[in-house]
Amino acid sequence: MAARMEDLAWMVSDSASAWLHGRDDGRFGGYEAFYRAAYKAGPDGFDLEKLNEDYSAWVRERPSRLVSALNRPIVARALIAFLAVWIGAQTVPHAAGYAPKTTAGLLVAVFVGLRIFHRQRRKGRI
């Protein structure tokens, strides 16, 4: 248990130092919010040792920041757009080598279709 408290003491001093220097990493603020919520819930039976164990379990259960960032819809849209551009960049030159006029016609049709699709979406939002 003493090792956990030492780890916590290091985290608090390191995070507080970072906060004072303008480089807050959020660890101290997260622990403080957890502490305050637990204290407000029941100051009579408040146990700091149990709180620290609960906080440690809570942190372990939460997904990492990287997973949270990758799970956002904008990342999925960007990945799909990147994949579409990459496939297009690989496919169009080969198709243009075999049938240039057909490829040009398909590209014009795709761009006109995208324009119509986006115009209809904008009208639907307004």
PDB file of C-alpha atoms in Angstrom:
ATOM      1  CA  MET A   1       0.000   0.000   0.000  1.00  0.00           C
ATOM      2  CA  ALA A   2       2.888   2.367   0.732  1.00  0.00           C
ATOM      3  CA  ALA A   3       4.153   1.951  -2.830  1.00  0.00           C
ATOM      4  CA  ARG A   4       0.789   3.060  -4.182  1.00  0.00           C
ATOM      5  CA  MET A   5       0.795   6.121  -1.972  1.00  0.00           C
ATOM      6  CA  GLU A   6       4.321   6.976  -3.133  1.00  0.00           C
ATOM      7  CA  ASP A   7       3.193   6.623  -6.742  1.00  0.00           C
ATOM      8  CA  LEU A   8       0.249   8.879  -6.001  1.00  0.00           C
ATOM      9  CA  ALA A   9       2.486  11.416  -4.272  1.00  0.00           C
ATOM     10  CA  TRP A  10       4.794  11.472  -7.319  1.00  0.00           C
ATOM     11  CA  MET A  11       1.822  11.878  -9.665  1.00  0.00           C
ATOM     12  CA  VAL A  12       0.387  14.743  -7.643  1.00  0.00           C
ATOM     13  CA  SER A  13       3.670  16.623  -7.311  1.00  0.00           C
ATOM     14  CA  ASP A  14       4.619  16.058 -10.956  1.00  0.00           C
ATOM     15  CA  SER A  15       1.162  17.055 -12.196  1.00  0.00           C
ATOM     16  CA  ALA A  16       0.962  20.077  -9.888  1.00  0.00           C
ATOM     17  CA  SER A  17       4.397  21.187 -11.075  1.00  0.00           C
ATOM     18  CA  ALA A  18       3.302  20.811 -14.696  1.00  0.00           C
ATOM     19  CA  TRP A  19       0.153  22.794 -13.935  1.00  0.00           C
ATOM     20  CA  LEU A  20       2.185  25.617 -12.349  1.00  0.00           C
ATOM     21  CA  HIS A  21       4.422  25.746 -15.423  1.00  0.00           C
ATOM     22  CA  GLY A  22       1.417  25.828 -17.785  1.00  0.00           C
ATOM     23  CA  ARG A  23       1.763  22.227 -19.042  1.00  0.00           C
ATOM     24  CA  ASP A  24      -1.157  20.562 -17.260  1.00  0.00           C
ATOM     25  CA  ASP A  25      -1.552  16.933 -18.283  1.00  0.00           C
ATOM     26  CA  GLY A  26      -4.922  16.466 -16.597  1.00  0.00           C
ATOM     27  CA  ARG A  27      -3.926  13.796 -14.070  1.00  0.00           C
ATOM     28  CA  PHE A  28      -4.132  16.029 -11.021  1.00  0.00           C
ATOM     29  CA  GLY A  29      -7.412  17.586 -12.122  1.00  0.00           C
ATOM     30  CA  GLY A  30      -8.915  14.155 -12.792  1.00  0.00           C
ATOM     31  CA  TYR A  31      -7.910  12.867  -9.376  1.00  0.00           C
ATOM     32  CA  GLU A  32      -9.140  16.026  -7.654  1.00  0.00           C
ATOM     33  CA  ALA A  33     -12.547  15.774  -9.373  1.00  0.00           C
ATOM     34  CA  PHE A  34     -12.797  12.099  -8.372  1.00  0.00           C
ATOM     35  CA  TYR A  35     -11.803  12.986  -4.796  1.00  0.00           C
ATOM     36  CA  ARG A  36     -14.323  15.826  -4.499  1.00  0.00           C
ATOM     37  CA  ALA A  37     -17.174  13.693  -5.916  1.00  0.00           C
ATOM     38  CA  ALA A  38     -16.411  10.885  -3.450  1.00  0.00           C
ATOM     39  CA  TYR A  39     -16.177  13.333  -0.541  1.00  0.00           C
ATOM     40  CA  LYS A  40     -19.486  14.979  -1.430  1.00  0.00           C
ATOM     41  CA  ALA A  41     -21.166  11.571  -1.691  1.00  0.00           C
ATOM     42  CA  GLY A  42     -20.461  10.689   1.911  1.00  0.00           C
ATOM     43  CA  PRO A  43     -18.041  12.634   4.108  1.00  0.00           C
ATOM     44  CA  ASP A  44     -19.025  10.484   7.121  1.00  0.00           C
ATOM     45  CA  GLY A  45     -17.630   7.208   5.794  1.00  0.00           C
ATOM     46  CA  PHE A  46     -14.865   8.766   3.686  1.00  0.00           C
ATOM     47  CA  ASP A  47     -11.813   6.515   3.392  1.00  0.00           C
ATOM     48  CA  LEU A  48      -8.848   7.960   1.481  1.00  0.00           C
ATOM     49  CA  GLU A  49      -7.145   4.591   1.117  1.00  0.00           C
ATOM     50  CA  LYS A  50     -10.245   3.035  -0.444  1.00  0.00           C
ATOM     51  CA  LEU A  51     -10.698   6.144  -2.611  1.00  0.00           C
ATOM     52  CA  ASN A  52      -7.170   5.745  -4.005  1.00  0.00           C
ATOM     53  CA  GLU A  53      -7.827   2.090  -4.813  1.00  0.00           C
ATOM     54  CA  ASP A  54     -11.144   2.993  -6.468  1.00  0.00           C
ATOM     55  CA  TYR A  55      -9.457   5.749  -8.454  1.00  0.00           C
ATOM     56  CA  SER A  56      -6.759   3.358  -9.638  1.00  0.00           C
ATOM     57  CA  ALA A  57      -9.421   0.863 -10.790  1.00  0.00           C
ATOM     58  CA  TRP A  58     -11.419   3.650 -12.455  1.00  0.00           C
ATOM     59  CA  VAL A  59      -8.380   4.854 -14.402  1.00  0.00           C
ATOM     60  CA  ARG A  60      -7.554   1.302 -15.545  1.00  0.00           C
ATOM     61  CA  GLU A  61     -11.121   0.756 -16.793  1.00  0.00           C
ATOM     62  CA  ARG A  62     -11.189   3.913 -18.892  1.00  0.00           C
ATOM     63  CA  PRO A  63      -9.995   3.660 -22.490  1.00  0.00           C
ATOM     64  CA  SER A  64      -6.754   5.420 -23.357  1.00  0.00           C
ATOM     65  CA  ARG A  65      -6.740   8.857 -24.932  1.00  0.00           C
ATOM     66  CA  LEU A  66      -5.504   7.371 -28.204  1.00  0.00           C
ATOM     67  CA  VAL A  67      -8.424   4.921 -28.360  1.00  0.00           C
ATOM     68  CA  SER A  68     -10.861   7.714 -27.491  1.00  0.00           C
ATOM     69  CA  ALA A  69      -9.416   9.947 -30.203  1.00  0.00           C
ATOM     70  CA  LEU A  70      -9.491   7.187 -32.817  1.00  0.00           C
ATOM     71  CA  ASN A  71     -13.098   6.370 -31.920  1.00  0.00           C
ATOM     72  CA  ARG A  72     -14.408   9.766 -33.037  1.00  0.00           C
ATOM     73  CA  PRO A  73     -16.579  10.017 -36.180  1.00  0.00           C
ATOM     74  CA  ILE A  74     -14.289  12.608 -37.773  1.00  0.00           C
ATOM     75  CA  VAL A  75     -11.414  10.114 -37.698  1.00  0.00           C
ATOM     76  CA  ALA A  76     -13.573   7.495 -39.429  1.00  0.00           C
ATOM     77  CA  ARG A  77     -14.610  10.004 -42.091  1.00  0.00           C
ATOM     78  CA  ALA A  78     -11.012  11.072 -42.641  1.00  0.00           C
ATOM     79  CA  LEU A  79      -9.916   7.446 -42.925  1.00  0.00           C
ATOM     80  CA  ILE A  80     -12.653   6.713 -45.475  1.00  0.00           C
ATOM     81  CA  ALA A  81     -11.751   9.836 -47.461  1.00  0.00           C
ATOM     82  CA  PHE A  82      -8.060   8.913 -47.405  1.00  0.00           C
ATOM     83  CA  LEU A  83      -8.858   5.369 -48.524  1.00  0.00           C
ATOM     84  CA  ALA A  84     -11.096   6.617 -51.355  1.00  0.00           C
ATOM     85  CA  VAL A  85      -8.421   9.042 -52.572  1.00  0.00           C
ATOM     86  CA  TRP A  86      -5.732   6.361 -52.372  1.00  0.00           C
ATOM     87  CA  ILE A  87      -7.841   3.816 -54.291  1.00  0.00           C
ATOM     88  CA  GLY A  88      -8.700   6.469 -56.866  1.00  0.00           C
ATOM     89  CA  ALA A  89      -5.046   7.429 -57.242  1.00  0.00           C
ATOM     90  CA  GLN A  90      -4.166   3.775 -57.854  1.00  0.00           C
ATOM     91  CA  THR A  91      -7.114   2.942 -60.136  1.00  0.00           C
ATOM     92  CA  VAL A  92      -7.599   6.001 -62.365  1.00  0.00           C
ATOM     93  CA  PRO A  93      -4.166   5.956 -64.055  1.00  0.00           C
ATOM     94  CA  HIS A  94      -4.533   2.273 -64.943  1.00  0.00           C
ATOM     95  CA  ALA A  95      -8.099   2.720 -66.190  1.00  0.00           C
ATOM     96  CA  ALA A  96      -7.098   5.810 -68.200  1.00  0.00           C
ATOM     97  CA  GLY A  97      -4.338   3.786 -69.863  1.00  0.00           C
ATOM     98  CA  TYR A  98      -6.841   1.170 -71.055  1.00  0.00           C
ATOM     99  CA  ALA A  99      -9.845   3.374 -71.913  1.00  0.00           C
ATOM    100  CA  PRO A 100      -9.144   7.106 -71.628  1.00  0.00           C
ATOM    101  CA  LYS A 101     -12.495   8.367 -72.961  1.00  0.00           C
ATOM    102  CA  THR A 102     -14.537   6.030 -70.774  1.00  0.00           C
ATOM    103  CA  THR A 103     -12.461   6.952 -67.705  1.00  0.00           C
ATOM    104  CA  ALA A 104     -12.935  10.673 -68.426  1.00  0.00           C
ATOM    105  CA  GLY A 105     -16.698  10.152 -68.776  1.00  0.00           C
ATOM    106  CA  LEU A 106     -16.862   8.224 -65.510  1.00  0.00           C
ATOM    107  CA  LEU A 107     -14.870  10.892 -63.672  1.00  0.00           C
ATOM    108  CA  VAL A 108     -17.161  13.649 -64.978  1.00  0.00           C
ATOM    109  CA  ALA A 109     -20.213  11.604 -63.939  1.00  0.00           C
ATOM    110  CA  VAL A 110     -18.759  11.038 -60.445  1.00  0.00           C
ATOM    111  CA  PHE A 111     -17.957  14.737 -59.930  1.00  0.00           C
ATOM    112  CA  VAL A 112     -21.393  15.839 -61.171  1.00  0.00           C
ATOM    113  CA  GLY A 113     -23.030  13.216 -58.927  1.00  0.00           C
ATOM    114  CA  LEU A 114     -21.058  14.418 -55.908  1.00  0.00           C
ATOM    115  CA  ARG A 115     -22.031  18.013 -56.655  1.00  0.00           C
ATOM    116  CA  ILE A 116     -25.730  17.112 -56.853  1.00  0.00           C
ATOM    117  CA  PHE A 117     -25.480  15.020 -53.671  1.00  0.00           C
ATOM    118  CA  HIS A 118     -23.855  17.856 -51.690  1.00  0.00           C
ATOM    119  CA  ARG A 119     -26.303  20.444 -53.010  1.00  0.00           C
ATOM    120  CA  GLN A 120     -29.263  18.298 -51.916  1.00  0.00           C
ATOM    121  CA  ARG A 121     -27.692  17.791 -48.499  1.00  0.00           C
ATOM    122  CA  ARG A 122     -27.255  21.545 -48.059  1.00  0.00           C
ATOM    123  CA  LYS A 123     -30.870  22.187 -49.019  1.00  0.00           C
ATOM    124  CA  GLY A 124     -31.989  19.581 -46.469  1.00  0.00           C
ATOM    125  CA  ARG A 125     -30.095  21.321 -43.643  1.00  0.00           C
ATOM    126  CA  ILE A 126     -31.461  24.799 -44.296  1.00  0.00           C
TER     127      ILE A 126
END
